[in-house]
Tab-separated table of C-alpha atoms in Angstrom:
chain	number	residue	atom	x	y	z
C	1	MET	CA	36.279	60.521	198.896
C	2	SER	CA	36.090	61.232	195.243
C	3	ALA	CA	38.186	58.335	193.290
C	4	PRO	CA	37.243	56.352	190.015
C	5	VAL	CA	36.194	53.172	192.306
C	6	GLY	CA	34.607	53.700	195.626
C	7	ILE	CA	33.748	50.614	197.665
C	8	VAL	CA	31.197	50.647	200.046
C	9	VAL	CA	31.333	49.139	203.274
C	10	ASP	CA	28.507	48.506	206.303
C	11	VAL	CA	29.825	44.863	206.735
C	12	LEU	CA	27.200	44.628	209.704
C	13	ARG	CA	25.112	44.095	208.077
C	14	ALA	CA	23.783	45.640	205.025
C	15	THR	CA	26.713	45.240	202.523
C	16	SER	CA	27.351	41.683	203.859
C	17	THR	CA	23.205	41.382	202.960
C	18	VAL	CA	23.702	42.787	199.796
C	19	ALA	CA	26.029	40.324	198.317
C	20	GLN	CA	24.584	37.192	200.292
C	21	CYS	CA	21.250	38.109	198.337
C	22	LEU	CA	22.434	38.770	194.835
C	23	ALA	CA	24.951	35.214	195.426
C	24	ALA	CA	21.737	33.833	196.566
C	25	GLY	CA	20.330	34.476	192.826
C	26	TYR	CA	18.009	37.818	193.485
C	27	ARG	CA	18.330	40.009	190.041
C	28	ARG	CA	18.996	42.651	192.081
C	29	VAL	CA	18.672	44.852	195.454
C	30	LEU	CA	16.889	47.928	195.572
C	31	CYS	CA	18.310	50.002	198.530
C	32	CYS	CA	16.601	53.169	199.610
C	33	GLY	CA	16.552	55.221	202.998
C	34	GLU	CA	13.161	55.443	203.928
C	35	VAL	CA	10.502	52.815	205.073
C	36	ASP	CA	7.892	54.609	203.196
C	37	ASP	CA	9.983	54.766	199.901
C	38	ALA	CA	10.976	50.979	200.345
C	39	ARG	CA	7.103	50.113	200.673
C	40	ALA	CA	5.757	52.403	197.806
C	41	ILE	CA	8.754	50.761	195.798
C	42	ALA	CA	7.942	47.428	196.300
C	43	ALA	CA	4.060	47.704	195.659
C	44	ALA	CA	5.374	49.104	192.639
C	45	GLU	CA	8.160	47.314	191.240
C	46	GLY	CA	6.077	43.435	191.225
C	47	ASP	CA	7.999	40.691	191.826
C	48	ALA	CA	9.738	42.079	194.765
C	49	VAL	CA	10.139	41.364	198.480
C	50	LEU	CA	10.908	44.087	201.535
C	51	GLY	CA	13.637	43.790	203.710
C	52	GLY	CA	14.866	46.217	206.392
C	53	GLU	CA	15.553	47.148	210.485
C	54	ARG	CA	15.703	50.123	212.691
C	55	LEU	CA	17.468	49.398	214.894
C	56	ALA	CA	18.739	46.440	214.035
C	57	VAL	CA	15.383	45.139	214.453
C	58	LYS	CA	13.151	43.946	211.426
C	59	ILE	CA	10.502	46.365	210.485
C	60	PRO	CA	6.385	45.511	211.187
C	61	GLY	CA	5.014	43.953	208.113
C	62	PHE	CA	8.595	43.538	206.308
C	63	ASP	CA	9.481	39.904	204.690
C	64	PHE	CA	12.678	40.345	205.889
C	65	GLY	CA	14.640	42.070	208.420
C	66	ASN	CA	18.917	43.154	206.960
C	67	SER	CA	20.105	39.682	208.235
C	68	PRO	CA	22.315	38.213	205.334
C	69	ARG	CA	21.256	34.646	206.738
C	70	GLU	CA	17.951	35.547	206.068
C	71	PHE	CA	18.616	34.929	202.100
C	72	ALA	CA	20.770	32.434	202.076
C	73	GLY	CA	18.495	30.444	200.648
C	74	THR	CA	16.199	30.132	197.170
C	75	PRO	CA	15.147	33.610	196.341
C	76	ALA	CA	12.297	34.613	197.117
C	77	ALA	CA	11.736	36.821	194.478
C	78	GLY	CA	13.767	38.768	191.666
C	79	THR	CA	13.935	42.193	193.890
C	80	LEU	CA	14.882	42.758	197.350
C	81	VAL	CA	13.812	46.641	198.015
C	82	LEU	CA	16.106	47.168	201.271
C	83	THR	CA	16.168	49.914	203.550
C	84	THR	CA	18.991	50.829	205.902
C	85	THR	CA	20.013	54.303	207.085
C	86	ASN	CA	23.711	54.353	206.721
C	87	GLY	CA	24.506	52.219	204.138
C	88	THR	CA	22.203	53.647	201.628
C	89	ARG	CA	23.239	57.274	202.173
C	90	LEU	CA	26.868	56.091	201.529
C	91	LEU	CA	26.054	54.517	198.380
C	92	LEU	CA	24.402	58.063	197.171
C	93	ALA	CA	26.859	60.031	198.240
C	94	ALA	CA	29.318	57.639	196.711
C	95	ALA	CA	27.374	56.998	193.359
C	96	ALA	CA	27.325	60.553	193.105
C	97	ARG	CA	31.324	61.203	193.615
C	98	CYS	CA	32.788	57.537	192.405
C	99	GLU	CA	32.877	56.563	188.831
C	100	ARG	CA	32.195	53.155	189.636
C	101	VAL	CA	30.575	51.899	193.135
C	102	LEU	CA	31.462	48.383	194.455
C	103	VAL	CA	29.895	46.586	197.421
C	104	GLY	CA	32.045	45.232	199.812
C	105	SER	CA	31.975	43.003	202.692
C	106	LEU	CA	33.835	39.967	204.225
C	107	LEU	CA	31.978	37.442	202.137
C	108	ASN	CA	32.905	38.970	198.960
C	109	LEU	CA	36.656	39.899	199.898
C	110	ASP	CA	38.460	38.504	197.106
C	111	ALA	CA	35.789	39.028	194.472
C	112	VAL	CA	35.559	42.852	195.176
C	113	THR	CA	39.110	43.303	195.428
C	114	ARG	CA	39.470	41.398	191.907
C	115	ALA	CA	36.739	44.028	190.698
C	116	CYS	CA	39.205	46.572	191.563
C	117	ALA	CA	42.173	45.559	189.069
C	118	GLY	CA	43.233	47.786	186.508
C	119	ALA	CA	41.276	50.991	188.862
C	120	GLU	CA	44.237	53.468	189.214
C	121	GLU	CA	42.125	54.538	192.464
C	122	VAL	CA	40.471	53.363	194.984
C	123	ALA	CA	38.234	54.942	197.923
C	124	ILE	CA	37.059	52.336	200.461
C	125	LEU	CA	33.659	54.015	202.454
C	126	CYS	CA	33.152	53.060	205.427
C	127	ALA	CA	29.241	53.607	206.527
C	128	GLY	CA	29.989	53.955	210.162
C	129	LEU	CA	27.430	54.520	213.114
C	130	HIS	CA	25.257	57.639	212.983
C	131	GLY	CA	28.570	59.674	211.270
C	132	GLU	CA	31.052	58.029	213.841
C	133	LEU	CA	33.604	55.466	212.824
C	134	ALA	CA	32.546	51.813	213.522
C	135	LEU	CA	35.149	49.206	214.545
C	136	ASP	CA	33.641	46.402	212.382
C	137	ASP	CA	33.839	48.333	209.049
C	138	ALA	CA	37.632	50.085	209.783
C	139	TYR	CA	38.435	46.519	210.369
C	140	CYS	CA	36.913	45.306	207.010
C	141	ALA	CA	38.062	48.289	204.832
C	142	GLY	CA	41.885	47.531	206.565
C	143	ARG	CA	41.491	43.956	205.214
C	144	ILE	CA	40.352	45.076	201.482
C	145	ALA	CA	43.079	47.865	201.763
C	146	ALA	CA	45.591	45.243	202.516
C	147	ALA	CA	44.298	43.065	199.634
C	148	LEU	CA	44.639	45.913	196.824
C	149	GLY	CA	48.087	46.590	197.920
C	150	GLY	CA	49.526	49.752	195.742
C	151	ASP	CA	50.856	52.158	197.791
C	152	PRO	CA	47.493	53.291	200.576
C	153	ALA	CA	46.823	56.882	201.863
C	154	ASP	CA	47.183	57.280	205.579
C	155	SER	CA	43.512	56.464	206.523
C	156	ALA	CA	44.115	53.097	204.230
C	157	ARG	CA	47.549	52.422	206.353
C	158	ALA	CA	45.301	52.763	209.564
C	159	GLY	CA	42.871	50.395	208.648
C	160	ILE	CA	45.649	48.031	207.755
C	161	ARG	CA	47.030	48.608	210.977
C	162	LEU	CA	44.275	47.662	212.547
C	163	ALA	CA	43.072	45.061	211.128
C	164	GLN	CA	46.307	43.286	211.628
C	165	SER	CA	46.116	43.752	215.640
C	166	PHE	CA	42.633	41.568	215.689
C	167	PRO	CA	43.867	37.837	215.537
C	168	SER	CA	40.891	36.918	213.823
C	169	ALA	CA	37.918	38.883	211.827
C	170	GLU	CA	35.101	37.298	213.855
C	171	GLU	CA	36.526	38.953	217.107
C	172	ALA	CA	37.216	42.676	215.316
C	173	LEU	CA	33.482	42.129	214.267
C	174	GLY	CA	32.792	41.464	217.414
C	175	ALA	CA	34.539	44.185	219.418
C	176	GLY	CA	32.789	47.209	218.349
C	177	GLN	CA	29.393	49.503	218.968
C	178	SER	CA	27.651	47.541	215.638
C	179	ALA	CA	27.904	43.806	217.695
C	180	ARG	CA	26.896	44.977	220.399
C	181	ASN	CA	23.629	46.347	218.894
C	182	LEU	CA	23.443	43.074	217.389
C	183	ARG	CA	24.018	41.138	220.662
C	184	ARG	CA	20.935	43.222	222.489
C	185	ALA	CA	18.637	42.547	219.429
C	186	GLY	CA	19.445	38.704	219.380
C	187	LEU	CA	21.113	38.856	216.247
C	188	GLU	CA	24.751	38.018	218.007
C	189	GLN	CA	24.465	35.034	214.864
C	190	ASP	CA	24.771	37.476	212.091
C	191	ILE	CA	28.659	38.747	213.690
C	192	ALA	CA	30.150	35.155	212.722
C	193	TRP	CA	28.143	35.058	209.696
C	194	CYS	CA	29.234	38.144	208.513
C	195	ALA	CA	33.152	37.442	209.325
C	196	ARG	CA	33.419	34.742	207.167
C	197	GLU	CA	36.020	35.674	204.537
C	198	SER	CA	35.462	34.935	200.416
C	199	VAL	CA	32.677	32.821	200.164
C	200	LEU	CA	30.428	34.491	197.742
C	201	ASP	CA	31.908	34.992	194.383
C	202	VAL	CA	29.677	38.437	193.343
C	203	ALA	CA	31.174	41.841	193.207
C	204	PRO	CA	27.692	43.877	193.566
C	205	ARG	CA	27.673	47.498	191.946
C	206	PHE	CA	25.647	50.734	191.450
C	207	ALA	CA	23.792	50.052	188.483
C	208	ARG	CA	21.016	53.013	188.544
C	209	MET	CA	19.207	55.412	190.466
C	210	VAL	CA	15.532	53.677	190.589
C	211	GLY	CA	13.501	56.807	192.083
C	212	PRO	CA	14.701	56.870	195.450
C	213	ALA	CA	16.270	54.134	195.496
C	214	ALA	CA	20.311	52.890	194.391
C	215	GLU	CA	20.063	49.797	192.352
C	216	LEU	CA	22.597	47.132	193.022
C	217	VAL	CA	23.513	44.104	190.616
C	218	THR	CA	26.232	42.178	190.113
C	219	GLY	CA	27.446	41.380	186.327
C	220	ALA	CA	29.388	43.423	184.369
C	221	PRO	CA	27.942	47.129	183.183
C	222	ALA	CA	25.602	47.151	180.293
Z	1	MET	CA	31.404	64.922	218.044
Z	2	SER	CA	29.487	67.195	220.611
Z	3	ALA	CA	30.592	66.638	223.910
Z	4	PRO	CA	31.150	68.545	227.186
Z	5	VAL	CA	35.037	68.477	226.396
Z	6	GLY	CA	36.878	68.165	223.138
Z	7	ILE	CA	40.588	67.918	222.532
Z	8	VAL	CA	41.531	69.169	219.127
Z	9	VAL	CA	44.832	67.661	217.754
Z	10	ASP	CA	47.142	68.497	215.077
Z	11	VAL	CA	50.275	67.002	216.381
Z	12	LEU	CA	52.176	67.526	213.017
Z	13	ARG	CA	52.512	70.477	213.859
Z	14	ALA	CA	49.953	73.051	214.880
Z	15	THR	CA	48.355	71.986	218.623
Z	16	SER	CA	52.150	70.748	219.068
Z	17	THR	CA	53.518	74.481	218.659
Z	18	VAL	CA	50.833	75.814	220.657
Z	19	ALA	CA	51.905	73.973	223.551
Z	20	GLN	CA	55.396	74.693	223.159
Z	21	CYS	CA	54.459	78.229	222.497
Z	22	LEU	CA	52.413	78.728	225.642
Z	23	ALA	CA	54.605	76.440	227.670
Z	24	ALA	CA	57.572	78.765	226.917
Z	25	GLY	CA	55.707	81.758	228.469
Z	26	TYR	CA	53.523	83.441	225.496
Z	27	ARG	CA	50.411	84.894	227.296
Z	28	ARG	CA	48.038	83.681	224.518
Z	29	VAL	CA	47.903	82.095	220.659
Z	30	LEU	CA	45.505	83.315	218.253
Z	31	CYS	CA	44.554	81.008	216.054
Z	32	CYS	CA	43.009	81.592	212.783
Z	33	GLY	CA	42.400	80.410	209.362
Z	34	GLU	CA	43.587	83.206	206.673
Z	35	VAL	CA	46.514	84.782	206.362
Z	36	ASP	CA	45.180	88.282	205.901
Z	37	ASP	CA	43.304	88.273	208.980
Z	38	ALA	CA	46.385	87.139	211.154
Z	39	ARG	CA	47.973	89.701	209.695
Z	40	ALA	CA	45.521	92.370	210.968
Z	41	ILE	CA	45.229	91.069	213.840
Z	42	ALA	CA	48.751	90.760	214.705
Z	43	ALA	CA	48.793	94.776	213.440
Z	44	ALA	CA	45.548	95.326	215.731
Z	45	GLU	CA	46.680	93.636	219.206
Z	46	GLY	CA	50.480	95.265	219.522
Z	47	ASP	CA	53.129	92.848	221.109
Z	48	ALA	CA	51.950	90.248	218.830
Z	49	VAL	CA	54.267	88.452	216.650
Z	50	LEU	CA	53.149	86.165	213.322
Z	51	GLY	CA	53.885	82.270	212.948
Z	52	GLY	CA	52.033	80.414	210.172
Z	53	GLU	CA	52.677	77.873	207.272
Z	54	ARG	CA	51.035	76.708	203.960
Z	55	LEU	CA	52.152	73.544	202.577
Z	56	ALA	CA	54.433	73.680	205.402
Z	57	VAL	CA	56.791	76.138	204.880
Z	58	LYS	CA	56.388	79.826	206.451
Z	59	ILE	CA	55.033	82.680	205.075
Z	60	PRO	CA	56.473	84.976	203.456
Z	61	GLY	CA	57.296	88.316	205.795
Z	62	PHE	CA	55.700	85.831	209.203
Z	63	ASP	CA	58.686	86.069	211.952
Z	64	PHE	CA	57.969	82.211	212.516
Z	65	GLY	CA	56.778	79.625	210.598
Z	66	ASN	CA	54.757	76.651	212.292
Z	67	SER	CA	57.369	75.020	213.863
Z	68	PRO	CA	57.545	73.950	217.539
Z	69	ARG	CA	61.145	74.172	217.617
Z	70	GLU	CA	61.263	77.845	216.718
Z	71	PHE	CA	59.101	78.673	220.112
Z	72	ALA	CA	61.150	76.780	222.518
Z	73	GLY	CA	63.360	79.598	223.889
Z	74	THR	CA	62.046	83.231	225.384
Z	75	PRO	CA	59.285	84.255	224.199
Z	76	ALA	CA	59.601	87.080	221.319
Z	77	ALA	CA	55.957	88.603	222.617
Z	78	GLY	CA	52.943	88.389	224.446
Z	79	THR	CA	51.095	87.321	221.693
Z	80	LEU	CA	51.514	84.621	218.644
Z	81	VAL	CA	49.481	85.035	215.956
Z	82	LEU	CA	48.867	81.622	214.301
Z	83	THR	CA	47.653	80.841	210.906
Z	84	THR	CA	47.198	77.275	209.997
Z	85	THR	CA	44.410	75.633	207.613
Z	86	ASN	CA	43.212	72.455	209.586
Z	87	GLY	CA	44.070	72.832	213.535
Z	88	THR	CA	42.249	76.657	213.345
Z	89	ARG	CA	39.090	75.311	211.840
Z	90	LEU	CA	38.450	72.528	213.853
Z	91	LEU	CA	39.436	74.408	216.574
Z	92	LEU	CA	36.808	76.746	215.559
Z	93	ALA	CA	34.631	73.940	214.787
Z	94	ALA	CA	34.835	72.271	218.353
Z	95	ALA	CA	34.455	75.450	220.489
Z	96	ALA	CA	31.045	75.469	219.299
Z	97	ARG	CA	30.199	71.950	219.813
Z	98	CYS	CA	32.558	71.744	222.815
Z	99	GLU	CA	31.432	73.263	226.696
Z	100	ARG	CA	35.417	73.322	226.790
Z	101	VAL	CA	38.198	72.627	224.184
Z	102	LEU	CA	41.860	71.494	225.056
Z	103	VAL	CA	44.885	71.325	222.510
Z	104	GLY	CA	46.658	67.681	222.671
Z	105	SER	CA	49.987	66.920	221.483
Z	106	LEU	CA	52.327	64.169	222.999
Z	107	LEU	CA	54.288	67.151	224.259
Z	108	ASN	CA	51.470	67.422	226.240
Z	109	LEU	CA	50.158	64.403	226.638
Z	110	ASP	CA	50.129	63.893	230.774
Z	111	ALA	CA	48.829	67.802	231.142
Z	112	VAL	CA	45.951	67.325	228.505
Z	113	THR	CA	44.783	63.989	230.344
Z	114	ARG	CA	45.242	65.682	233.747
Z	115	ALA	CA	43.246	68.545	232.597
Z	116	CYS	CA	40.196	65.991	231.553
Z	117	ALA	CA	39.798	64.522	234.993
Z	118	GLY	CA	36.286	64.174	236.154
Z	119	ALA	CA	35.263	65.057	232.885
Z	120	GLU	CA	31.875	62.340	232.055
Z	121	GLU	CA	33.100	62.632	228.329
Z	122	VAL	CA	35.502	63.416	226.265
Z	123	ALA	CA	36.101	63.791	222.329
Z	124	ILE	CA	39.357	64.008	220.697
Z	125	LEU	CA	39.288	65.545	217.387
Z	126	CYS	CA	41.773	65.427	214.635
Z	127	ALA	CA	42.299	67.815	212.616
Z	128	GLY	CA	43.606	65.473	209.579
Z	129	LEU	CA	44.815	66.664	206.072
Z	130	HIS	CA	42.241	68.497	204.117
Z	131	GLY	CA	39.421	66.308	205.726
Z	132	GLU	CA	41.129	63.007	205.061
Z	133	LEU	CA	42.353	61.211	208.621
Z	134	ALA	CA	46.235	61.725	208.929
Z	135	LEU	CA	47.690	58.933	210.741
Z	136	ASP	CA	49.946	60.912	212.852
Z	137	ASP	CA	46.735	62.500	214.438
Z	138	ALA	CA	45.219	59.466	215.129
Z	139	TYR	CA	48.306	57.672	216.895
Z	140	CYS	CA	48.294	60.770	218.912
Z	141	ALA	CA	44.484	60.863	219.495
Z	142	GLY	CA	44.732	56.940	220.202
Z	143	ARG	CA	47.718	57.848	222.859
Z	144	ILE	CA	45.519	60.486	224.600
Z	145	ALA	CA	42.626	58.144	224.377
Z	146	ALA	CA	44.677	55.255	226.118
Z	147	ALA	CA	45.458	57.875	228.981
Z	148	LEU	CA	41.989	58.696	229.390
Z	149	GLY	CA	41.194	55.172	229.783
Z	150	GLY	CA	37.015	54.844	230.349
Z	151	ASP	CA	35.207	53.377	228.066
Z	152	PRO	CA	36.006	54.254	224.714
Z	153	ALA	CA	33.479	54.658	221.724
Z	154	ASP	CA	34.942	52.590	218.296
Z	155	SER	CA	37.018	55.425	217.084
Z	156	ALA	CA	38.791	55.663	219.906
Z	157	ARG	CA	39.404	51.947	220.511
Z	158	ALA	CA	40.323	51.842	216.704
Z	159	GLY	CA	43.183	54.358	217.726
Z	160	ILE	CA	44.197	52.923	220.462
Z	161	ARG	CA	44.750	49.791	218.910
Z	162	LEU	CA	46.251	51.746	215.675
Z	163	ALA	CA	48.859	53.531	218.636
Z	164	GLN	CA	49.939	50.145	220.248
Z	165	SER	CA	50.475	48.948	216.659
Z	166	PHE	CA	53.917	51.357	216.959
Z	167	PRO	CA	57.059	50.227	218.711
Z	168	SER	CA	57.513	54.107	219.181
Z	169	ALA	CA	55.839	57.492	218.834
Z	170	GLU	CA	58.760	58.692	216.322
Z	171	GLU	CA	57.702	55.901	214.242
Z	172	ALA	CA	54.193	56.457	214.075
Z	173	LEU	CA	54.550	60.335	213.680
Z	174	GLY	CA	57.151	59.321	210.703
Z	175	ALA	CA	54.516	57.057	208.825
Z	176	GLY	CA	52.388	59.211	207.650
Z	177	GLN	CA	51.525	61.600	204.755
Z	178	SER	CA	52.638	64.692	207.005
Z	179	ALA	CA	55.392	63.623	207.916
Z	180	ARG	CA	56.371	63.156	204.036
Z	181	ASN	CA	55.035	67.000	203.835
Z	182	LEU	CA	57.943	67.849	205.920
Z	183	ARG	CA	60.476	65.981	204.725
Z	184	ARG	CA	59.840	67.650	201.337
Z	185	ALA	CA	59.963	70.745	203.095
Z	186	GLY	CA	63.220	70.231	204.852
Z	187	LEU	CA	61.339	70.271	208.199
Z	188	GLU	CA	61.844	66.356	209.318
Z	189	GLN	CA	63.516	67.274	212.128
Z	190	ASP	CA	59.946	68.343	213.585
Z	191	ILE	CA	58.953	65.010	213.348
Z	192	ALA	CA	60.933	63.733	216.520
Z	193	TRP	CA	60.880	66.953	218.280
Z	194	CYS	CA	57.020	66.661	218.269
Z	195	ALA	CA	57.078	62.665	219.162
Z	196	ARG	CA	58.491	63.527	222.677
Z	197	GLU	CA	56.053	62.569	224.985
Z	198	SER	CA	54.726	64.889	228.214
Z	199	VAL	CA	57.817	66.817	228.226
Z	200	LEU	CA	55.703	70.495	228.450
Z	201	ASP	CA	53.346	70.679	231.450
Z	202	VAL	CA	50.716	73.089	229.788
Z	203	ALA	CA	47.149	72.335	228.918
Z	204	PRO	CA	46.210	75.384	226.504
Z	205	ARG	CA	42.579	75.589	226.339
Z	206	PHE	CA	40.310	77.888	223.987
Z	207	ALA	CA	39.189	80.979	225.751
Z	208	ARG	CA	37.000	83.536	223.696
Z	209	MET	CA	37.029	84.667	219.975
Z	210	VAL	CA	38.656	87.237	219.130
Z	211	GLY	CA	37.697	88.779	215.753
Z	212	PRO	CA	38.111	85.417	213.601
Z	213	ALA	CA	40.570	84.364	215.881
Z	214	ALA	CA	40.720	81.645	218.587
Z	215	GLU	CA	42.136	82.479	221.815
Z	216	LEU	CA	44.279	79.605	223.520
Z	217	VAL	CA	45.733	80.082	226.655
Z	218	THR	CA	46.829	78.013	229.970
Z	219	GLY	CA	45.653	78.215	233.281
Z	220	ALA	CA	42.050	77.975	235.059
Z	221	PRO	CA	39.035	79.554	233.463
Z	222	ALA	CA	38.416	83.209	234.472
């Protein structure tokens, strides 16, 4: 998975949430894997709110869950500290192996594709579920691969064909295990929300590590 | 990938070759990862011939390459010692994590599916290319998953949809990087050969380790 550019995809819901949050005006998202780390970072950083889930459900005492819908209004702070499991680990792995790491979702499909202009090679990295392929991520990766064009590798070809096999993004995102988990948690509205395409003009990127957290921002590198 | 039954797929060409070889009457295939190991095992076992490839091409001094076409006639010995890279590693990993390991290809699609009858959970494990998804393996896995039925996981659902997107097995096997590698080596006939469906009534299974090699046989466990 080493490549000049890596696009991390966890479409239900971490990367959709990051895109939504930065598009709404948050200055940055600090993504970390552990709940205790998230609390400590939020306390240390000031002007930060806490978001995150375990088994799709909002963590007790946190300001927000991991639903992009919660971040569509006015920012509640400058920084969102977000704790997810699959997405964060993948972000860190990507940061170690790619020169640039971008955050992809359907919400920012056009923007993240445009941000890859001129890149010789782009790897699309799917978070999946506990190390297994998630249908929603594979679909989203296929959509991004199709938008990028070029000479796709076998995995991208497979993703493109998979994406073409669905009549709509909402149907694709609704077909997998992630959707089942969301429905079980009463969060099925997130599926339709995250299935909307290119409604956010942001291409979040990994900027640096802040302790154990990956800092995600928009805009050109400093 | 831990499951009661694991089906290993390296359709172009290791698992097709194993199925072909055992269907032709070889008593067993000893699959190993290193060329030197293969030579040593063949010398020690007696009544053994050597098969294998590196970068699709037959290894110098070996009796056979890794083309199933070479094994369609009368067995040249009781044992084939076969060295492949991706397929063998996957076999060993599967043997460590699954109670039963079967060898799957299109050539033995029906037989390998039938051999899973009654299994509560089946994992289909794709060899791929250097750790990346290979389109031909994903296609074959999708065909096996569709034949197995049941309640497929996301990855199996994706494979089934991918498989349905191709008009024929030959087109699917011909569309990926493995096929490109075979054409470059002048071995394009193997693509059509391996794309034939359910022409061999064998379900090879992992029996035991013989030194560093995985022993594959047909028939019921002893």
